[in-house]
Amino acid sequence: MSETTAHMHDDHDHGPASGIMRWITTTNHKDIGTLYLVFALLMFFVGGLMALVIRAELFMPGLQLVEPDFFNQMTTMHALVMIFGAVMPAFVGFANWMVPMMVGAPDMALPRMNNWSFWIIPFAFTMLLLPLVLGIFGIGGGGPASGWTLYPPLSLQTGDAFAFTIFAVHMLGISSIMGAINIIATILNMRAPDMTLLRMPLFVWTWLITAFLLIAVMPVLAGAVTMLLTDRFFGTTFFSAAGGGDPVMFQHIFWFFGHPEVYIMILPAFGIISEIIPTFARKPLFGYTSMVYATASIAFLSFIVWAHHMFTVGMPLGAEIYFMLATMMIAVPTGVKVFNWVTTMWKGAMTFETPMLWAISFVVLFTIGGFSGLMLAIVPVDFQYHDTYFVVAHFHYVLVTGAVFALIAGMYYWIPKWTGYMYNEKLGKWHFWLSTIFVNILFFPQHYLGLAGMPRRIPDYSVQFAEFNMISSIGAFGFGISQLLMVAVIWQCVRGGKKASARVWEGARGLEWTVPSPAPYHTFETPPAIDDSMVAHPDDLAH
């Protein structure tokens, strides 16, 4: 090291700056992770309020509270906010916080780009939400009301919100691609010397694969919405049958993005659960290598099943059979994962702290979502289920009791490491039990509504569906109010309490548990030496 660089290193400020500028200008991976997580929590409640408007309207038959057009705005915005504002930024927040600590890196590979990739998001959401907020006050036509999939021709009839929505989606895509490049560069280039690929924690593996998915599909979404934009403002007819275009082509392009997007939202969840279950079962993860290959298989298969969202558009029979069989194949690597989690718990010295409760709930309830997904994969049956509440029940079991439950499990698991204080175990368990009970009251009846033929995205319905809708709405309000307990837990934990040790959990393995709690602002000045006790899966090191 030259004298100049040594001098610069000595002068480097090793603590955070103070005040608001710390958060605006920070390039520290922990600060940026915190920003992502706080923003995601805020959007989780914004999207949740939209869901409660939907469920309040559906509490009884008839038009009760809102106009049908505003109801459509709610269904559209609820999905966009939850997917792009809550779930995805939350997982990126976990990646920012944990990936450098887990692989022994001093920070993310591209810290300035990391700052930029976060700060794009609040501006994108300002653009997305602005037409909706102005519409509530009677200015303009309100938010987008074409469903989050933005299908033409309906999306092309959206008012002023159309361009705002398209531009916001572009900005969010740019942010995602930048974040993904950063994660890949960090994992591949900045691991500690002894951290071989097959010694990496499963969470790191799932994020490495997810990052490649993001880079592959975000430009596809950008292309689709740009074609919508030119159809609307520049006279092209990509999706207009009158001009020789095809609205079904939009569906093909959109779902080529949309199906991998589902796995972008669930693979990091698999990683979190694969960290938590071995810790509280006090056993290494069963079949570590098979978990890595299963994750890669799911990612590959996600690119070749997109048209199972489109069985009713009039595809040729051969295509329908192919997409049905390809969709069913995804059940195999997913089944491997569920089997490995259950086998890890089998004969383990299990304890049931709050993170483990959420993880076990994830395994059970996510599997229900997987089974209903297999039902939807069967073409003749899908003709009946398509666009009914059965589909709503299916994807909410995957995304709420799947992705969101995994995020909450990860929050309880790592928050002592983030804050240096233990959370309130009693409040955490109340939060868990109320959420798990109410989420099933909310979504399980929707299977029956769908099987009985209730269409989704409608503000009014036949009286025959009244009872199950009322039960579902009660579950929605119970689940929403239960999440205030999570805010109380986080608030208490940040404020102080019982001090957390370095290895917070007795069965925890991995580099993040070798540093103090809270983790120092700069974790590893020099690459850590790694021995078997720090690796989550010593049985597989021979590979």
Coordinates of C-alpha atoms in Angstrom, one line a residue:
M1 CA 0.0 0.0 0.0
S2 CA 1.4 3.4 -0.9
E3 CA 1.8 6.1 1.7
T4 CA -1.0 8.1 0.2
T5 CA -3.5 5.3 0.2
A6 CA -2.5 4.4 3.7
H7 CA -2.9 8.0 4.9
M8 CA -6.4 8.1 3.2
H9 CA -7.3 4.9 4.9
D10 CA -6.2 6.2 8.3
D11 CA -8.3 9.4 7.8
H12 CA -11.4 7.5 6.8
D13 CA -14.3 8.2 9.1
H14 CA -15.2 4.9 10.6
G15 CA -18.6 5.9 12.0
P16 CA -21.7 7.2 10.4
A17 CA -22.3 10.8 9.7
S18 CA -25.0 12.4 11.7
G19 CA -28.3 14.0 10.7
I20 CA -30.5 13.7 7.6
M21 CA -27.5 13.9 5.3
R22 CA -26.3 10.5 6.7
W23 CA -29.3 8.8 5.1
I24 CA -29.3 10.8 1.8
T25 CA -25.6 10.4 1.0
T26 CA -24.8 7.1 2.7
T27 CA -23.0 4.4 0.8
N28 CA -22.8 2.0 3.8
H29 CA -24.6 -1.3 3.0
K30 CA -26.3 -1.4 6.5
D31 CA -27.7 2.1 6.2
I32 CA -29.0 1.4 2.7
G33 CA -30.4 -1.9 3.9
T34 CA -32.2 0.0 6.7
L35 CA -33.6 2.5 4.2
Y36 CA -35.0 -0.3 2.0
L37 CA -36.6 -2.0 5.0
V38 CA -38.2 1.1 6.4
F39 CA -39.5 2.1 2.9
A40 CA -40.9 -1.4 2.4
L41 CA -42.6 -1.3 5.8
L42 CA -44.3 2.0 4.9
M43 CA -45.4 0.7 1.5
F44 CA -46.7 -2.5 3.2
F45 CA -49.1 -0.4 5.2
V46 CA -50.0 1.8 2.2
G47 CA -50.8 -1.3 0.1
G48 CA -52.6 -2.9 3.1
L49 CA -54.9 0.1 3.4
M50 CA -55.8 -0.3 -0.3
A51 CA -56.6 -4.0 0.4
L52 CA -58.8 -3.0 3.3
V53 CA -60.8 -0.6 1.0
I54 CA -61.3 -3.5 -1.3
R55 CA -62.4 -5.9 1.5
A56 CA -64.7 -3.2 3.1
E57 CA -66.5 -2.8 -0.3
L58 CA -66.9 -6.6 -0.6
F59 CA -68.1 -7.0 3.0
M60 CA -71.7 -7.2 1.7
P61 CA -73.3 -7.4 -1.8
G62 CA -74.2 -4.1 -3.5
L63 CA -72.1 -1.0 -3.9
Q64 CA -71.4 0.3 -0.4
L65 CA -68.4 2.7 -0.1
V66 CA -66.6 3.5 -3.3
E67 CA -67.4 3.9 -7.0
P68 CA -66.5 0.9 -9.3
D69 CA -63.8 3.0 -11.0
F70 CA -62.1 3.8 -7.7
F71 CA -62.5 0.1 -6.7
N72 CA -60.5 -0.8 -9.9
Q73 CA -57.9 1.8 -9.0
M74 CA -57.5 0.1 -5.6
T75 CA -57.1 -3.4 -7.0
T76 CA -54.5 -2.1 -9.5
M77 CA -52.5 0.1 -7.0
H78 CA -52.7 -2.5 -4.2
A79 CA -50.8 -5.0 -6.4
L80 CA -48.3 -2.5 -7.8
V81 CA -47.5 -1.1 -4.3
M82 CA -47.2 -4.5 -2.6
I83 CA -45.1 -6.1 -5.4
F84 CA -42.8 -3.2 -6.3
G85 CA -43.0 -1.2 -3.1
A86 CA -43.2 -3.7 -0.3
V87 CA -42.0 -7.2 -1.1
M88 CA -39.2 -6.5 -3.6
P89 CA -37.5 -3.6 -1.7
A90 CA -37.8 -5.6 1.6
F91 CA -35.8 -8.5 0.0
V92 CA -33.3 -6.1 -1.4
G93 CA -33.0 -4.6 2.1
F94 CA -32.2 -8.0 3.5
A95 CA -29.7 -8.6 0.8
N96 CA -28.0 -5.2 1.5
W97 CA -27.8 -5.9 5.2
M98 CA -26.9 -9.6 5.2
V99 CA -25.1 -10.6 2.0
P100 CA -21.8 -8.7 2.7
M101 CA -21.8 -9.9 6.4
M102 CA -22.5 -13.5 5.3
V103 CA -19.7 -13.7 2.7
G104 CA -17.1 -11.7 4.7
A105 CA -17.1 -8.6 2.4
P106 CA -16.4 -5.1 3.8
D107 CA -19.4 -3.6 1.9
M108 CA -21.3 -4.0 -1.4
A109 CA -19.1 -3.9 -4.5
L110 CA -20.6 -0.7 -5.9
P111 CA -21.5 1.5 -2.9
R112 CA -22.4 4.7 -4.8
M113 CA -24.6 2.9 -7.2
N114 CA -26.2 1.2 -4.2
N115 CA -27.2 4.6 -2.8
W116 CA -28.6 5.6 -6.2
S117 CA -30.6 2.4 -6.6
F118 CA -32.4 3.1 -3.4
W119 CA -33.1 6.8 -3.9
I120 CA -34.7 6.2 -7.3
I121 CA -37.5 4.2 -5.6
P122 CA -39.2 7.0 -3.5
F123 CA -39.3 9.2 -6.6
A124 CA -40.8 6.4 -8.6
F125 CA -43.5 5.8 -6.0
T126 CA -44.3 9.5 -5.8
M127 CA -45.0 9.4 -9.5
L128 CA -47.1 6.2 -9.2
L129 CA -49.2 7.4 -6.3
L130 CA -49.6 11.1 -7.3
P131 CA -52.5 10.6 -9.8
L132 CA -54.4 8.5 -7.3
V133 CA -54.0 11.0 -4.5
L134 CA -54.9 13.9 -6.7
G135 CA -57.9 12.0 -8.0
I136 CA -59.1 11.5 -4.4
F137 CA -59.2 15.3 -4.1
G138 CA -61.0 15.7 -7.4
I139 CA -58.0 16.7 -9.5
G140 CA -57.5 14.6 -12.7
G141 CA -58.9 11.2 -13.4
G142 CA -57.3 9.2 -10.5
G143 CA -54.8 6.4 -10.6
P144 CA -54.5 3.5 -13.1
A145 CA -57.5 1.2 -13.1
S146 CA -56.5 -1.6 -15.5
G147 CA -55.2 -4.2 -13.2
W148 CA -51.5 -4.4 -12.2
T149 CA -50.9 -6.4 -15.4
L150 CA -51.8 -3.3 -17.5
Y151 CA -53.4 -5.3 -20.3
P152 CA -54.4 -3.4 -23.4
P153 CA -56.9 -2.2 -24.6
L154 CA -58.1 -1.3 -21.1
S155 CA -54.8 0.2 -19.9
L156 CA -54.7 2.4 -23.0
Q157 CA -58.0 3.9 -21.9
T158 CA -56.5 5.0 -18.6
G159 CA -56.5 8.8 -18.1
D160 CA -53.7 11.1 -17.1
A161 CA -52.2 8.3 -14.8
F162 CA -51.1 6.2 -17.7
A163 CA -47.8 8.0 -18.5
F164 CA -47.1 8.4 -14.8
T165 CA -47.5 4.7 -14.2
I166 CA -45.3 3.7 -17.2
F167 CA -42.5 6.1 -16.1
A168 CA -42.7 4.8 -12.5
V169 CA -42.4 1.2 -13.7
H170 CA -39.3 2.2 -15.8
M171 CA -37.7 3.8 -12.8
L172 CA -38.4 0.8 -10.5
G173 CA -37.0 -1.5 -13.2
I174 CA -33.8 0.6 -13.4
S175 CA -33.4 0.4 -9.6
S176 CA -33.9 -3.4 -9.6
I177 CA -31.3 -3.9 -12.3
M178 CA -28.8 -1.7 -10.5
G179 CA -29.4 -3.5 -7.3
A180 CA -29.1 -6.9 -9.0
I181 CA -25.8 -6.1 -10.6
N182 CA -24.4 -4.9 -7.3
I183 CA -25.4 -8.1 -5.5
I184 CA -23.9 -10.3 -8.2
A185 CA -20.6 -8.3 -8.2
T186 CA -20.5 -8.5 -4.4
I187 CA -21.1 -12.2 -4.2
L188 CA -18.8 -13.2 -7.0
N189 CA -15.9 -10.8 -6.4
M190 CA -15.9 -9.9 -2.7
R191 CA -16.3 -13.1 -0.8
A192 CA -13.7 -14.0 1.9
P193 CA -10.9 -16.2 0.4
D194 CA -12.2 -19.4 2.1
M195 CA -15.8 -18.7 1.2
T196 CA -16.2 -21.0 -1.8
L197 CA -19.5 -21.0 -3.7
L198 CA -20.6 -24.3 -2.0
R199 CA -19.8 -22.9 1.4
M200 CA -22.1 -19.8 0.9
P201 CA -25.2 -19.6 3.1
L202 CA -28.4 -20.6 1.2
F203 CA -29.7 -17.0 1.5
V204 CA -26.7 -15.8 -0.5
W205 CA -27.3 -18.5 -3.1
T206 CA -30.9 -17.6 -3.5
W207 CA -30.1 -14.0 -4.0
L208 CA -27.3 -14.7 -6.5
I209 CA -29.8 -16.6 -8.6
T210 CA -32.6 -14.0 -8.1
A211 CA -30.3 -11.2 -9.2
F212 CA -29.7 -13.0 -12.5
L213 CA -33.5 -13.3 -12.9
L214 CA -33.9 -9.6 -12.3
I215 CA -31.4 -8.7 -14.9
A216 CA -33.0 -11.0 -17.4
V217 CA -36.7 -10.0 -17.1
M218 CA -36.8 -6.3 -16.1
P219 CA -35.8 -5.2 -19.6
V220 CA -38.7 -7.4 -20.9
L221 CA -41.2 -5.5 -18.8
A222 CA -39.6 -2.2 -19.9
G223 CA -40.1 -3.2 -23.5
A224 CA -43.7 -4.1 -23.0
V225 CA -44.7 -0.9 -21.2
T226 CA -42.7 1.2 -23.8
M227 CA -44.8 -0.4 -26.6
L228 CA -47.9 0.6 -24.6
L229 CA -46.6 4.1 -24.3
T230 CA -45.9 4.4 -28.1
D231 CA -49.4 2.9 -28.8
R232 CA -51.0 5.6 -26.6
F233 CA -48.9 8.7 -27.6
F234 CA -47.1 8.0 -30.9
G235 CA -49.6 6.2 -33.1
T236 CA -48.1 2.7 -33.1
T237 CA -50.4 -0.3 -33.1
F238 CA -48.4 -3.0 -31.4
F239 CA -51.4 -4.1 -29.4
S240 CA -54.3 -2.7 -31.5
A241 CA -56.1 -5.2 -33.7
A242 CA -57.5 -2.4 -35.8
G243 CA -54.0 -1.4 -36.8
G244 CA -52.7 -5.0 -37.3
G245 CA -51.4 -5.5 -33.8
D246 CA -52.4 -8.1 -31.2
P247 CA -53.4 -7.5 -27.6
V248 CA -52.5 -11.1 -26.8
M249 CA -48.9 -10.4 -27.7
F250 CA -48.8 -8.0 -24.8
Q251 CA -49.8 -10.9 -22.5
H252 CA -47.0 -13.1 -23.9
I253 CA -44.4 -10.4 -23.3
F254 CA -45.8 -9.3 -19.9
W255 CA -45.9 -12.9 -18.5
F256 CA -42.4 -13.7 -19.9
F257 CA -41.5 -11.1 -17.3
G258 CA -44.3 -11.8 -14.9
H259 CA -43.7 -15.5 -14.1
P260 CA -40.0 -15.1 -13.3
E261 CA -41.1 -12.1 -11.2
V262 CA -43.1 -14.5 -9.0
Y263 CA -39.8 -16.4 -8.3
I264 CA -37.9 -13.1 -7.8
M265 CA -40.4 -12.6 -4.9
I266 CA -40.1 -16.2 -3.4
L267 CA -36.5 -17.4 -3.9
P268 CA -35.0 -15.0 -1.3
A269 CA -37.8 -16.2 1.0
F270 CA -36.6 -19.8 0.5
G271 CA -33.2 -18.5 1.5
I272 CA -34.4 -16.9 4.7
I273 CA -36.3 -20.0 5.7
S274 CA -33.2 -22.1 4.9
E275 CA -31.3 -20.1 7.4
I276 CA -33.9 -20.1 10.2
I277 CA -35.0 -23.8 10.3
P278 CA -31.5 -25.3 10.8
T279 CA -30.8 -22.8 13.6
F280 CA -33.8 -23.7 15.7
A281 CA -33.7 -27.4 14.7
R282 CA -30.0 -27.3 15.8
K283 CA -29.0 -29.4 12.8
P284 CA -27.3 -28.6 9.5
L285 CA -29.6 -28.0 6.6
F286 CA -30.5 -31.4 5.1
G287 CA -29.3 -31.7 1.4
Y288 CA -27.6 -28.3 1.1
T289 CA -26.3 -29.0 -2.4
S290 CA -29.7 -30.3 -3.6
M291 CA -31.2 -27.0 -2.3
V292 CA -28.8 -25.0 -4.5
Y293 CA -29.6 -27.1 -7.6
A294 CA -33.3 -26.9 -6.8
T295 CA -33.1 -23.1 -6.6
A296 CA -31.3 -22.9 -10.0
S297 CA -33.8 -25.3 -11.5
I298 CA -36.8 -23.3 -10.4
A299 CA -35.1 -20.1 -11.9
F300 CA -34.5 -21.9 -15.2
L301 CA -38.0 -23.4 -15.4
S302 CA -39.6 -20.0 -14.6
F303 CA -38.7 -18.8 -18.1
I304 CA -40.5 -21.6 -19.9
V305 CA -43.9 -21.6 -18.3
W306 CA -45.2 -18.1 -18.8
A307 CA -48.3 -18.9 -20.8
H308 CA -50.0 -20.9 -18.0
H309 CA -51.4 -17.5 -17.1
M310 CA -53.1 -17.4 -20.6
F311 CA -54.8 -20.8 -21.0
T312 CA -58.1 -19.1 -22.0
V313 CA -56.8 -16.8 -24.8
G314 CA -57.2 -19.5 -27.5
M315 CA -53.7 -21.1 -27.7
P316 CA -53.2 -24.2 -29.8
L317 CA -53.8 -27.4 -28.0
G318 CA -50.1 -28.4 -28.3
A319 CA -49.0 -25.2 -26.6
E320 CA -51.6 -25.7 -23.8
I321 CA -50.3 -29.3 -23.1
Y322 CA -46.7 -28.1 -23.2
F323 CA -47.2 -25.2 -20.7
M324 CA -49.3 -27.5 -18.5
L325 CA -46.5 -30.1 -18.2
A326 CA -43.7 -27.5 -17.9
T327 CA -45.7 -25.9 -15.0
M328 CA -46.1 -29.2 -13.3
M329 CA -42.3 -29.8 -13.5
I330 CA -41.7 -26.8 -11.2
A331 CA -43.4 -28.8 -8.4
V332 CA -40.4 -31.1 -8.4
P333 CA -37.6 -28.7 -7.3
T334 CA -40.1 -26.9 -5.0
G335 CA -41.0 -30.3 -3.5
V336 CA -37.3 -31.0 -2.9
K337 CA -37.1 -27.8 -0.9
V338 CA -40.1 -28.6 1.3
F339 CA -38.8 -32.1 1.8
N340 CA -35.4 -30.8 2.9
W341 CA -36.9 -28.3 5.3
V342 CA -39.1 -31.0 6.9
T343 CA -36.2 -33.4 7.1
T344 CA -34.0 -30.8 8.7
M345 CA -36.6 -30.5 11.5
W346 CA -37.0 -34.3 11.8
K347 CA -35.4 -35.5 15.1
G348 CA -33.9 -32.0 15.6
A349 CA -33.7 -30.4 19.1
M350 CA -36.3 -27.9 18.1
T351 CA -37.3 -24.9 20.0
F352 CA -40.1 -22.5 19.0
E353 CA -38.9 -19.0 19.2
T354 CA -40.8 -16.4 17.1
P355 CA -38.7 -16.7 13.9
M356 CA -39.1 -20.5 13.9
L357 CA -42.9 -20.2 14.3
W358 CA -43.1 -17.9 11.3
A359 CA -40.8 -20.3 9.4
I360 CA -42.9 -23.4 10.2
S361 CA -46.0 -21.5 9.3
F362 CA -44.4 -20.5 6.0
V363 CA -43.6 -24.2 5.1
V364 CA -47.2 -25.3 5.8
L365 CA -49.1 -22.4 4.2
F366 CA -46.8 -21.9 1.3
T367 CA -47.3 -25.5 0.4
I368 CA -51.1 -25.0 0.3
G369 CA -50.4 -22.2 -2.2
G370 CA -48.2 -24.6 -4.2
F371 CA -50.9 -27.3 -4.3
S372 CA -53.5 -24.8 -5.6
G373 CA -51.0 -23.7 -8.2
L374 CA -50.7 -27.3 -9.4
M375 CA -54.5 -27.4 -9.7
L376 CA -54.4 -24.2 -11.8
A377 CA -51.7 -25.8 -14.0
I378 CA -54.3 -28.4 -15.3
V379 CA -55.6 -26.8 -18.5
P380 CA -59.3 -28.0 -18.6
V381 CA -59.6 -27.2 -14.9
D382 CA -58.0 -23.8 -15.3
F383 CA -60.8 -22.9 -17.8
Q384 CA -63.1 -23.0 -14.8
Y385 CA -60.8 -21.4 -12.2
H386 CA -59.4 -18.6 -14.5
D387 CA -60.1 -15.1 -13.3
T388 CA -62.0 -16.3 -10.2
Y389 CA -61.3 -15.9 -6.5
F390 CA -59.6 -19.3 -6.6
V391 CA -56.7 -17.6 -8.4
V392 CA -56.7 -14.8 -5.8
A393 CA -56.6 -17.3 -3.0
H394 CA -53.7 -19.2 -4.7
F395 CA -51.4 -16.3 -5.3
H396 CA -52.0 -14.7 -1.9
Y397 CA -51.1 -18.0 -0.2
V398 CA -47.9 -17.9 -2.2
L399 CA -47.1 -14.2 -1.7
V400 CA -48.6 -13.4 1.8
T401 CA -48.0 -16.6 3.7
G402 CA -45.0 -17.2 1.5
A403 CA -43.0 -14.1 0.7
V404 CA -44.4 -11.8 3.5
F405 CA -44.2 -14.4 6.2
A406 CA -40.6 -15.2 5.3
L407 CA -39.8 -11.5 5.5
I408 CA -41.3 -11.2 8.9
A409 CA -39.5 -14.4 10.0
G410 CA -36.2 -12.9 8.8
M411 CA -37.0 -9.6 10.6
Y412 CA -37.4 -11.5 13.9
Y413 CA -34.3 -13.6 13.2
W414 CA -31.9 -10.8 12.4
I415 CA -33.3 -7.7 14.3
P416 CA -31.2 -8.5 17.4
K417 CA -28.1 -8.4 15.1
W418 CA -29.3 -5.1 13.5
T419 CA -30.2 -3.3 16.7
G420 CA -28.2 -5.0 19.4
Y421 CA -31.3 -5.6 21.4
M422 CA -33.6 -8.6 21.8
Y423 CA -37.2 -8.1 20.6
N424 CA -40.2 -8.7 23.0
E425 CA -40.8 -12.5 22.6
K426 CA -44.3 -12.3 24.0
L427 CA -45.4 -9.6 21.6
G428 CA -43.7 -11.5 18.8
K429 CA -45.8 -14.6 19.6
W430 CA -49.0 -12.6 19.8
H431 CA -48.2 -11.1 16.4
F432 CA -47.5 -14.6 15.0
W433 CA -50.7 -16.3 16.2
L434 CA -53.0 -13.4 15.4
S435 CA -51.5 -13.1 11.9
T436 CA -51.6 -16.8 11.2
I437 CA -55.2 -17.2 12.3
F438 CA -56.5 -14.1 10.5
V439 CA -54.6 -14.7 7.3
N440 CA -56.4 -18.1 6.9
I441 CA -59.8 -16.5 7.8
L442 CA -59.0 -14.0 5.0
F443 CA -57.8 -16.2 2.2
F444 CA -59.0 -19.7 2.7
P445 CA -62.7 -18.9 2.0
Q446 CA -61.7 -17.4 -1.3
H447 CA -60.9 -20.9 -2.6
Y448 CA -64.6 -21.8 -2.2
L449 CA -65.7 -18.4 -3.6
G450 CA -63.7 -19.2 -6.7
L451 CA -64.9 -22.7 -7.0
A452 CA -68.4 -21.4 -6.8
G453 CA -67.7 -19.1 -9.7
M454 CA -67.1 -15.6 -8.2
P455 CA -65.1 -13.5 -10.6
R456 CA -62.2 -11.4 -9.2
R457 CA -61.7 -7.6 -9.6
I458 CA -65.5 -6.9 -9.2
P459 CA -66.9 -4.4 -6.7
D460 CA -70.3 -6.1 -6.5
Y461 CA -71.4 -9.8 -6.5
S462 CA -74.4 -12.1 -6.3
V463 CA -75.9 -12.7 -2.9
Q464 CA -74.9 -16.4 -3.0
F465 CA -71.3 -15.3 -2.3
A466 CA -72.2 -13.1 0.7
E467 CA -71.2 -15.3 3.7
F468 CA -67.7 -16.2 2.6
N469 CA -67.0 -12.6 1.5
M470 CA -68.0 -11.4 4.9
I471 CA -65.7 -14.0 6.6
S472 CA -62.9 -13.0 4.3
S473 CA -63.3 -9.3 5.0
I474 CA -63.3 -9.9 8.8
G475 CA -60.1 -11.8 8.3
A476 CA -58.6 -8.9 6.3
F477 CA -59.2 -6.4 9.0
G478 CA -58.0 -8.8 11.7
F479 CA -54.8 -9.5 9.7
G480 CA -54.2 -5.8 9.0
I481 CA -54.6 -4.6 12.6
S482 CA -52.4 -7.5 13.8
Q483 CA -49.5 -5.9 11.8
L484 CA -49.5 -3.0 14.2
L485 CA -48.0 -5.4 16.8
M486 CA -45.0 -5.8 14.4
V487 CA -44.5 -2.0 14.4
A488 CA -44.6 -2.1 18.2
V489 CA -42.0 -4.9 18.3
I490 CA -39.7 -3.1 16.0
W491 CA -40.1 0.2 17.8
Q492 CA -39.4 -1.4 21.2
C493 CA -36.3 -3.2 19.7
V494 CA -34.9 0.0 18.2
R495 CA -35.4 1.9 21.5
G496 CA -33.5 -0.6 23.6
G497 CA -34.1 -3.5 25.9
K498 CA -32.2 -6.7 26.7
K499 CA -28.8 -6.6 25.1
A500 CA -28.2 -9.3 22.4
S501 CA -25.0 -11.4 22.3
A502 CA -22.9 -11.9 19.2
R503 CA -24.4 -15.4 18.6
V504 CA -28.0 -14.4 19.3
W505 CA -29.3 -17.9 18.7
E506 CA -27.7 -21.0 20.2
G507 CA -27.9 -23.1 17.0
A508 CA -26.9 -20.2 14.6
R509 CA -23.9 -20.7 12.3
G510 CA -22.5 -18.3 9.7
L511 CA -20.2 -15.3 9.6
E512 CA -22.8 -12.8 10.7
W513 CA -22.9 -14.4 14.1
T514 CA -19.2 -13.9 14.7
V515 CA -19.4 -10.1 14.9
P516 CA -20.9 -8.2 17.8
S517 CA -24.6 -7.2 18.1
P518 CA -25.3 -4.6 16.8
A519 CA -23.0 -5.3 13.9
P520 CA -20.3 -2.6 13.6
Y521 CA -20.7 0.1 11.0
H522 CA -17.9 -1.4 9.0
T523 CA -18.0 -5.2 9.5
F524 CA -14.8 -6.7 8.0
E525 CA -11.8 -4.4 7.6
T526 CA -9.8 -7.6 6.6
P527 CA -11.3 -10.8 5.1
P528 CA -12.2 -13.1 8.0
A529 CA -10.7 -16.6 8.2
I530 CA -13.4 -19.2 8.0
D531 CA -13.5 -22.6 9.8
D532 CA -16.2 -25.3 9.8
S533 CA -18.0 -23.8 12.9
M534 CA -18.8 -20.7 10.8
V535 CA -20.3 -22.6 7.9
A536 CA -23.9 -23.5 7.9
H537 CA -23.5 -26.9 6.3
P538 CA -20.2 -28.7 7.2
D539 CA -21.5 -32.0 5.9
D540 CA -21.3 -30.8 2.3
L541 CA -17.8 -29.3 2.4
A542 CA -16.4 -32.4 0.7
H543 CA -18.2 -31.4 -2.4

